[in-house]
Amino acid sequence: MFHTNQLIISRFSTAHEADFFALNSHPEVMRYIRQVKTAEECRSFLKENIHLYRDGSVIGRYHVAEKSTLAFAGTFSVLMMPDRDAFHIGYALMPWAQGKGWAKELVINGLHWVFEHTDQHQIFAITEPENTASVFVLVKTGFSKLESIQQSGKLLDVYVNHRNA
């Protein structure tokens, strides 16, 4: 799909089942994202995700690998906002891939890719206020806080980044 200085972002395939499970079953990685999943739940979730690619849109979760070693580093996602006709981006990095500046690199390049391949004028991101590392990345990459919302009993902050911002 695209690459950065350090990362390769591509579509998941069934060959990535172990990577998908490693990420989605990891309590530390999933702390601010969703409940951890079992191997069977991950298998089904991966199939659902691969199905998203069929319509040719940018919607989906993507495999992120370190460019120099091809080691699985995490995911980058482009999904629909739950309450509006707009996209939100997200990312998750395995613990060994955190603290290297890759989240910032992923968000900057991911935003460019989404804006280049869609007619969207703004892209959103959602995070829990306690997820200070993600808040820092979002602010550093040009996102600004738009509002706080309640979703599934959680307080979430919605951030927005505008095309050419």
PDB file of N, CA and C in Angstrom, residues 11-86:
ATOM      1  N   ARG A  11      -1.499  -5.031   2.771  1.00  0.00           N
ATOM      2  CA  ARG A  11      -2.732  -5.714   3.160  1.00  0.00           C
ATOM      3  C   ARG A  11      -2.400  -6.995   3.923  1.00  0.00           C
ATOM      4  N   PHE A  12      -3.246  -7.298   4.885  1.00  0.00           N
ATOM      5  CA  PHE A  12      -3.136  -8.585   5.551  1.00  0.00           C
ATOM      6  C   PHE A  12      -3.599  -9.676   4.598  1.00  0.00           C
ATOM      7  N   SER A  13      -3.069 -10.875   4.790  1.00  0.00           N
ATOM      8  CA  SER A  13      -3.547 -12.064   4.093  1.00  0.00           C
ATOM      9  C   SER A  13      -3.665 -13.169   5.144  1.00  0.00           C
ATOM     10  N   THR A  14      -4.202 -14.293   4.743  1.00  0.00           N
ATOM     11  CA  THR A  14      -4.321 -15.400   5.696  1.00  0.00           C
ATOM     12  C   THR A  14      -2.937 -15.886   6.157  1.00  0.00           C
ATOM     13  N   ALA A  15      -1.901 -15.602   5.395  1.00  0.00           N
ATOM     14  CA  ALA A  15      -0.542 -15.973   5.790  1.00  0.00           C
ATOM     15  C   ALA A  15      -0.064 -15.181   7.014  1.00  0.00           C
ATOM     16  N   HIS A  16      -0.766 -14.099   7.345  1.00  0.00           N
ATOM     17  CA  HIS A  16      -0.393 -13.262   8.490  1.00  0.00           C
ATOM     18  C   HIS A  16      -1.174 -13.616   9.756  1.00  0.00           C
ATOM     19  N   GLU A  17      -1.786 -14.790   9.788  1.00  0.00           N
ATOM     20  CA  GLU A  17      -2.626 -15.162  10.921  1.00  0.00           C
ATOM     21  C   GLU A  17      -1.872 -15.086  12.249  1.00  0.00           C
ATOM     22  N   ALA A  18      -0.646 -15.542  12.295  1.00  0.00           N
ATOM     23  CA  ALA A  18       0.134 -15.516  13.542  1.00  0.00           C
ATOM     24  C   ALA A  18       0.409 -14.077  13.977  1.00  0.00           C
ATOM     25  N   ASP A  19       0.724 -13.205  13.039  1.00  0.00           N
ATOM     26  CA  ASP A  19       0.958 -11.790  13.356  1.00  0.00           C
ATOM     27  C   ASP A  19      -0.317 -11.157  13.899  1.00  0.00           C
ATOM     28  N   PHE A  20      -1.430 -11.399  13.231  1.00  0.00           N
ATOM     29  CA  PHE A  20      -2.716 -10.834  13.616  1.00  0.00           C
ATOM     30  C   PHE A  20      -3.076 -11.285  15.037  1.00  0.00           C
ATOM     31  N   PHE A  21      -2.846 -12.559  15.334  1.00  0.00           N
ATOM     32  CA  PHE A  21      -3.108 -13.083  16.670  1.00  0.00           C
ATOM     33  C   PHE A  21      -2.159 -12.465  17.693  1.00  0.00           C
ATOM     34  N   ALA A  22      -0.881 -12.361  17.364  1.00  0.00           N
ATOM     35  CA  ALA A  22       0.094 -11.797  18.296  1.00  0.00           C
ATOM     36  C   ALA A  22      -0.312 -10.399  18.744  1.00  0.00           C
ATOM     37  N   LEU A  23      -0.808  -9.599  17.830  1.00  0.00           N
ATOM     38  CA  LEU A  23      -1.215  -8.237  18.152  1.00  0.00           C
ATOM     39  C   LEU A  23      -2.538  -8.217  18.914  1.00  0.00           C
ATOM     40  N   ASN A  24      -3.545  -8.881  18.383  1.00  0.00           N
ATOM     41  CA  ASN A  24      -4.896  -8.798  18.941  1.00  0.00           C
ATOM     42  C   ASN A  24      -5.090  -9.584  20.229  1.00  0.00           C
ATOM     43  N   SER A  25      -4.125 -10.408  20.608  1.00  0.00           N
ATOM     44  CA  SER A  25      -4.204 -11.148  21.867  1.00  0.00           C
ATOM     45  C   SER A  25      -3.277 -10.557  22.930  1.00  0.00           C
ATOM     46  N   HIS A  26      -2.574  -9.496  22.589  1.00  0.00           N
ATOM     47  CA  HIS A  26      -1.585  -8.916  23.493  1.00  0.00           C
ATOM     48  C   HIS A  26      -2.240  -7.871  24.409  1.00  0.00           C
ATOM     49  N   PRO A  27      -2.333  -8.142  25.713  1.00  0.00           N
ATOM     50  CA  PRO A  27      -3.034  -7.221  26.619  1.00  0.00           C
ATOM     51  C   PRO A  27      -2.466  -5.798  26.627  1.00  0.00           C
ATOM     52  N   GLU A  28      -1.158  -5.666  26.583  1.00  0.00           N
ATOM     53  CA  GLU A  28      -0.542  -4.328  26.601  1.00  0.00           C
ATOM     54  C   GLU A  28      -0.884  -3.552  25.331  1.00  0.00           C
ATOM     55  N   VAL A  29      -0.815  -4.205  24.194  1.00  0.00           N
ATOM     56  CA  VAL A  29      -1.107  -3.543  22.924  1.00  0.00           C
ATOM     57  C   VAL A  29      -2.592  -3.186  22.835  1.00  0.00           C
ATOM     58  N   MET A  30      -3.448  -4.060  23.314  1.00  0.00           N
ATOM     59  CA  MET A  30      -4.901  -3.857  23.214  1.00  0.00           C
ATOM     60  C   MET A  30      -5.476  -2.988  24.332  1.00  0.00           C
ATOM     61  N   ARG A  31      -4.658  -2.584  25.264  1.00  0.00           N
ATOM     62  CA  ARG A  31      -5.124  -1.861  26.449  1.00  0.00           C
ATOM     63  C   ARG A  31      -6.120  -0.743  26.128  1.00  0.00           C
ATOM     64  N   TYR A  32      -5.842   0.077  25.136  1.00  0.00           N
ATOM     65  CA  TYR A  32      -6.699   1.211  24.790  1.00  0.00           C
ATOM     66  C   TYR A  32      -7.495   0.982  23.509  1.00  0.00           C
ATOM     67  N   ILE A  33      -7.481  -0.242  22.997  1.00  0.00           N
ATOM     68  CA  ILE A  33      -8.120  -0.487  21.696  1.00  0.00           C
ATOM     69  C   ILE A  33      -9.387  -1.324  21.841  1.00  0.00           C
ATOM     70  N   ARG A  34      -9.262  -2.535  22.329  1.00  0.00           N
ATOM     71  CA  ARG A  34     -10.409  -3.434  22.486  1.00  0.00           C
ATOM     72  C   ARG A  34      -9.985  -4.606  23.369  1.00  0.00           C
ATOM     73  N   GLN A  35     -10.945  -5.448  23.699  1.00  0.00           N
ATOM     74  CA  GLN A  35     -10.647  -6.650  24.472  1.00  0.00           C
ATOM     75  C   GLN A  35      -9.726  -7.556  23.660  1.00  0.00           C
ATOM     76  N   VAL A  36      -8.846  -8.262  24.355  1.00  0.00           N
ATOM     77  CA  VAL A  36      -7.987  -9.217  23.651  1.00  0.00           C
ATOM     78  C   VAL A  36      -8.863 -10.310  23.050  1.00  0.00           C
ATOM     79  N   LYS A  37      -8.354 -10.931  22.004  1.00  0.00           N
ATOM     80  CA  LYS A  37      -9.107 -11.964  21.292  1.00  0.00           C
ATOM     81  C   LYS A  37      -8.392 -13.313  21.388  1.00  0.00           C
ATOM     82  N   THR A  38      -9.183 -14.368  21.330  1.00  0.00           N
ATOM     83  CA  THR A  38      -8.640 -15.725  21.292  1.00  0.00           C
ATOM     84  C   THR A  38      -8.141 -16.013  19.874  1.00  0.00           C
ATOM     85  N   ALA A  39      -7.470 -17.132  19.710  1.00  0.00           N
ATOM     86  CA  ALA A  39      -6.988 -17.523  18.381  1.00  0.00           C
ATOM     87  C   ALA A  39      -8.155 -17.661  17.400  1.00  0.00           C
ATOM     88  N   GLU A  40      -9.233 -18.288  17.832  1.00  0.00           N
ATOM     89  CA  GLU A  40     -10.396 -18.469  16.944  1.00  0.00           C
ATOM     90  C   GLU A  40     -11.042 -17.129  16.605  1.00  0.00           C
ATOM     91  N   GLU A  41     -11.176 -16.254  17.601  1.00  0.00           N
ATOM     92  CA  GLU A  41     -11.733 -14.916  17.342  1.00  0.00           C
ATOM     93  C   GLU A  41     -10.845 -14.141  16.374  1.00  0.00           C
ATOM     94  N   CYS A  42      -9.534 -14.269  16.515  1.00  0.00           N
ATOM     95  CA  CYS A  42      -8.608 -13.588  15.606  1.00  0.00           C
ATOM     96  C   CYS A  42      -8.716 -14.125  14.187  1.00  0.00           C
ATOM     97  N   ARG A  43      -8.863 -15.422  14.054  1.00  0.00           N
ATOM     98  CA  ARG A  43      -9.009 -16.033  12.732  1.00  0.00           C
ATOM     99  C   ARG A  43     -10.237 -15.448  12.025  1.00  0.00           C
ATOM    100  N   SER A  44     -11.340 -15.360  12.727  1.00  0.00           N
ATOM    101  CA  SER A  44     -12.576 -14.808  12.174  1.00  0.00           C
ATOM    102  C   SER A  44     -12.432 -13.309  11.891  1.00  0.00           C
ATOM    103  N   PHE A  45     -11.816 -12.576  12.815  1.00  0.00           N
ATOM    104  CA  PHE A  45     -11.606 -11.138  12.672  1.00  0.00           C
ATOM    105  C   PHE A  45     -10.699 -10.847  11.469  1.00  0.00           C
ATOM    106  N   LEU A  46      -9.675 -11.672  11.275  1.00  0.00           N
ATOM    107  CA  LEU A  46      -8.793 -11.504  10.125  1.00  0.00           C
ATOM    108  C   LEU A  46      -9.564 -11.702   8.823  1.00  0.00           C
ATOM    109  N   LYS A  47     -10.402 -12.730   8.761  1.00  0.00           N
ATOM    110  CA  LYS A  47     -11.212 -12.964   7.554  1.00  0.00           C
ATOM    111  C   LYS A  47     -12.137 -11.785   7.283  1.00  0.00           C
ATOM    112  N   GLU A  48     -12.759 -11.240   8.322  1.00  0.00           N
ATOM    113  CA  GLU A  48     -13.615 -10.057   8.165  1.00  0.00           C
ATOM    114  C   GLU A  48     -12.805  -8.901   7.598  1.00  0.00           C
ATOM    115  N   ASN A  49     -11.605  -8.735   8.127  1.00  0.00           N
ATOM    116  CA  ASN A  49     -10.752  -7.643   7.684  1.00  0.00           C
ATOM    117  C   ASN A  49     -10.336  -7.808   6.225  1.00  0.00           C
ATOM    118  N   ILE A  50      -9.948  -8.992   5.845  1.00  0.00           N
ATOM    119  CA  ILE A  50      -9.555  -9.245   4.454  1.00  0.00           C
ATOM    120  C   ILE A  50     -10.729  -8.980   3.523  1.00  0.00           C
ATOM    121  N   HIS A  51     -11.925  -9.287   3.983  1.00  0.00           N
ATOM    122  CA  HIS A  51     -13.129  -9.030   3.190  1.00  0.00           C
ATOM    123  C   HIS A  51     -13.318  -7.526   2.924  1.00  0.00           C
ATOM    124  N   LEU A  52     -12.872  -6.678   3.841  1.00  0.00           N
ATOM    125  CA  LEU A  52     -12.987  -5.224   3.658  1.00  0.00           C
ATOM    126  C   LEU A  52     -12.237  -4.737   2.414  1.00  0.00           C
ATOM    127  N   TYR A  53     -11.192  -5.426   2.024  1.00  0.00           N
ATOM    128  CA  TYR A  53     -10.387  -4.999   0.878  1.00  0.00           C
ATOM    129  C   TYR A  53     -11.126  -5.170  -0.445  1.00  0.00           C
ATOM    130  N   ARG A  54     -12.150  -6.005  -0.485  1.00  0.00           N
ATOM    131  CA  ARG A  54     -12.810  -6.369  -1.739  1.00  0.00           C
ATOM    132  C   ARG A  54     -13.433  -5.203  -2.501  1.00  0.00           C
ATOM    133  N   ASP A  55     -13.904  -4.166  -1.782  1.00  0.00           N
ATOM    134  CA  ASP A  55     -14.579  -3.074  -2.482  1.00  0.00           C
ATOM    135  C   ASP A  55     -13.607  -2.068  -3.094  1.00  0.00           C
ATOM    136  N   GLY A  56     -12.321  -2.234  -2.850  1.00  0.00           N
ATOM    137  CA  GLY A  56     -11.320  -1.360  -3.461  1.00  0.00           C
ATOM    138  C   GLY A  56     -11.113  -0.035  -2.749  1.00  0.00           C
ATOM    139  N   SER A  57     -11.828   0.196  -1.639  1.00  0.00           N
ATOM    140  CA  SER A  57     -11.633   1.446  -0.905  1.00  0.00           C
ATOM    141  C   SER A  57     -10.387   1.345  -0.026  1.00  0.00           C
ATOM    142  N   VAL A  58     -10.100   2.405   0.682  1.00  0.00           N
ATOM    143  CA  VAL A  58      -8.948   2.399   1.588  1.00  0.00           C
ATOM    144  C   VAL A  58      -9.297   1.784   2.940  1.00  0.00           C
ATOM    145  N   ILE A  59     -10.566   1.457   3.152  1.00  0.00           N
ATOM    146  CA  ILE A  59     -11.019   0.916   4.434  1.00  0.00           C
ATOM    147  C   ILE A  59     -10.330  -0.417   4.723  1.00  0.00           C
ATOM    148  N   GLY A  60      -9.848  -0.554   5.949  1.00  0.00           N
ATOM    149  CA  GLY A  60      -9.266  -1.815   6.367  1.00  0.00           C
ATOM    150  C   GLY A  60      -8.186  -1.636   7.408  1.00  0.00           C
ATOM    151  N   ARG A  61      -7.710  -2.754   7.893  1.00  0.00           N
ATOM    152  CA  ARG A  61      -6.566  -2.796   8.790  1.00  0.00           C
ATOM    153  C   ARG A  61      -5.406  -3.367   7.983  1.00  0.00           C
ATOM    154  N   TYR A  62      -4.235  -2.767   8.151  1.00  0.00           N
ATOM    155  CA  TYR A  62      -3.089  -3.114   7.324  1.00  0.00           C
ATOM    156  C   TYR A  62      -1.918  -3.600   8.168  1.00  0.00           C
ATOM    157  N   HIS A  63      -1.179  -4.508   7.595  1.00  0.00           N
ATOM    158  CA  HIS A  63       0.004  -5.124   8.195  1.00  0.00           C
ATOM    159  C   HIS A  63       1.171  -4.137   8.117  1.00  0.00           C
ATOM    160  N   VAL A  64       1.855  -3.951   9.220  1.00  0.00           N
ATOM    161  CA  VAL A  64       3.020  -3.064   9.272  1.00  0.00           C
ATOM    162  C   VAL A  64       4.240  -3.908   9.614  1.00  0.00           C
ATOM    163  N   ALA A  65       5.266  -3.820   8.778  1.00  0.00           N
ATOM    164  CA  ALA A  65       6.504  -4.571   8.998  1.00  0.00           C
ATOM    165  C   ALA A  65       7.695  -3.621   8.991  1.00  0.00           C
ATOM    166  N   GLU A  66       8.697  -3.967   9.776  1.00  0.00           N
ATOM    167  CA  GLU A  66       9.942  -3.208   9.747  1.00  0.00           C
ATOM    168  C   GLU A  66      10.608  -3.456   8.395  1.00  0.00           C
ATOM    169  N   LYS A  67      10.995  -2.393   7.742  1.00  0.00           N
ATOM    170  CA  LYS A  67      11.535  -2.500   6.387  1.00  0.00           C
ATOM    171  C   LYS A  67      12.823  -3.326   6.337  1.00  0.00           C
ATOM    172  N   SER A  68      13.718  -3.139   7.282  1.00  0.00           N
ATOM    173  CA  SER A  68      15.030  -3.796   7.197  1.00  0.00           C
ATOM    174  C   SER A  68      14.988  -5.293   7.495  1.00  0.00           C
ATOM    175  N   THR A  69      14.028  -5.740   8.335  1.00  0.00           N
ATOM    176  CA  THR A  69      13.991  -7.152   8.726  1.00  0.00           C
ATOM    177  C   THR A  69      12.720  -7.874   8.280  1.00  0.00           C
ATOM    178  N   LEU A  70      11.719  -7.106   7.876  1.00  0.00           N
ATOM    179  CA  LEU A  70      10.381  -7.595   7.526  1.00  0.00           C
ATOM    180  C   LEU A  70       9.640  -8.171   8.734  1.00  0.00           C
ATOM    181  N   ALA A  71      10.142  -7.891   9.949  1.00  0.00           N
ATOM    182  CA  ALA A  71       9.485  -8.353  11.171  1.00  0.00           C
ATOM    183  C   ALA A  71       8.166  -7.608  11.359  1.00  0.00           C
ATOM    184  N   PHE A  72       7.154  -8.333  11.800  1.00  0.00           N
ATOM    185  CA  PHE A  72       5.848  -7.734  12.051  1.00  0.00           C
ATOM    186  C   PHE A  72       5.960  -6.718  13.176  1.00  0.00           C
ATOM    187  N   ALA A  73       5.541  -5.473  12.894  1.00  0.00           N
ATOM    188  CA  ALA A  73       5.652  -4.390  13.872  1.00  0.00           C
ATOM    189  C   ALA A  73       4.300  -3.944  14.409  1.00  0.00           C
ATOM    190  N   GLY A  74       3.212  -4.157  13.643  1.00  0.00           N
ATOM    191  CA  GLY A  74       1.909  -3.721  14.121  1.00  0.00           C
ATOM    192  C   GLY A  74       0.911  -3.548  13.003  1.00  0.00           C
ATOM    193  N   THR A  75      -0.063  -2.653  13.244  1.00  0.00           N
ATOM    194  CA  THR A  75      -1.112  -2.403  12.258  1.00  0.00           C
ATOM    195  C   THR A  75      -1.349  -0.916  12.075  1.00  0.00           C
ATOM    196  N   PHE A  76      -1.886  -0.596  10.918  1.00  0.00           N
ATOM    197  CA  PHE A  76      -2.395   0.737  10.602  1.00  0.00           C
ATOM    198  C   PHE A  76      -3.810   0.519  10.081  1.00  0.00           C
ATOM    199  N   SER A  77      -4.756   1.345  10.516  1.00  0.00           N
ATOM    200  CA  SER A  77      -6.139   1.139  10.077  1.00  0.00           C
ATOM    201  C   SER A  77      -6.780   2.415   9.565  1.00  0.00           C
ATOM    202  N   VAL A  78      -7.685   2.214   8.633  1.00  0.00           N
ATOM    203  CA  VAL A  78      -8.559   3.268   8.125  1.00  0.00           C
ATOM    204  C   VAL A  78      -9.965   2.683   8.211  1.00  0.00           C
ATOM    205  N   LEU A  79     -10.788   3.264   9.067  1.00  0.00           N
ATOM    206  CA  LEU A  79     -12.127   2.742   9.304  1.00  0.00           C
ATOM    207  C   LEU A  79     -13.135   3.887   9.273  1.00  0.00           C
ATOM    208  N   MET A  80     -14.401   3.544   9.183  1.00  0.00           N
ATOM    209  CA  MET A  80     -15.454   4.556   9.196  1.00  0.00           C
ATOM    210  C   MET A  80     -15.695   5.023  10.625  1.00  0.00           C
ATOM    211  N   MET A  81     -15.948   6.313  10.776  1.00  0.00           N
ATOM    212  CA  MET A  81     -16.358   6.848  12.073  1.00  0.00           C
ATOM    213  C   MET A  81     -17.721   6.261  12.393  1.00  0.00           C
ATOM    214  N   PRO A  82     -17.975   5.958  13.653  1.00  0.00           N
ATOM    215  CA  PRO A  82     -19.255   5.338  13.998  1.00  0.00           C
ATOM    216  C   PRO A  82     -20.463   6.262  13.827  1.00  0.00           C
ATOM    217  N   ASP A  83     -20.259   7.567  13.866  1.00  0.00           N
ATOM    218  CA  ASP A  83     -21.398   8.477  13.874  1.00  0.00           C
ATOM    219  C   ASP A  83     -21.422   9.501  12.737  1.00  0.00           C
ATOM    220  N   ARG A  84     -20.561   9.343  11.747  1.00  0.00           N
ATOM    221  CA  ARG A  84     -20.532  10.304  10.638  1.00  0.00           C
ATOM    222  C   ARG A  84     -19.923   9.658   9.402  1.00  0.00           C
ATOM    223  N   ASP A  85     -20.165  10.257   8.275  1.00  0.00           N
ATOM    224  CA  ASP A  85     -19.642   9.753   7.003  1.00  0.00           C
ATOM    225  C   ASP A  85     -18.220  10.257   6.814  1.00  0.00           C
ATOM    226  N   ALA A  86     -17.316   9.686   7.569  1.00  0.00           N
ATOM    227  CA  ALA A  86     -15.926  10.124   7.553  1.00  0.00           C
ATOM    228  C   ALA A  86     -15.043   8.970   8.013  1.00  0.00           C
TER     229      ALA A  86
END
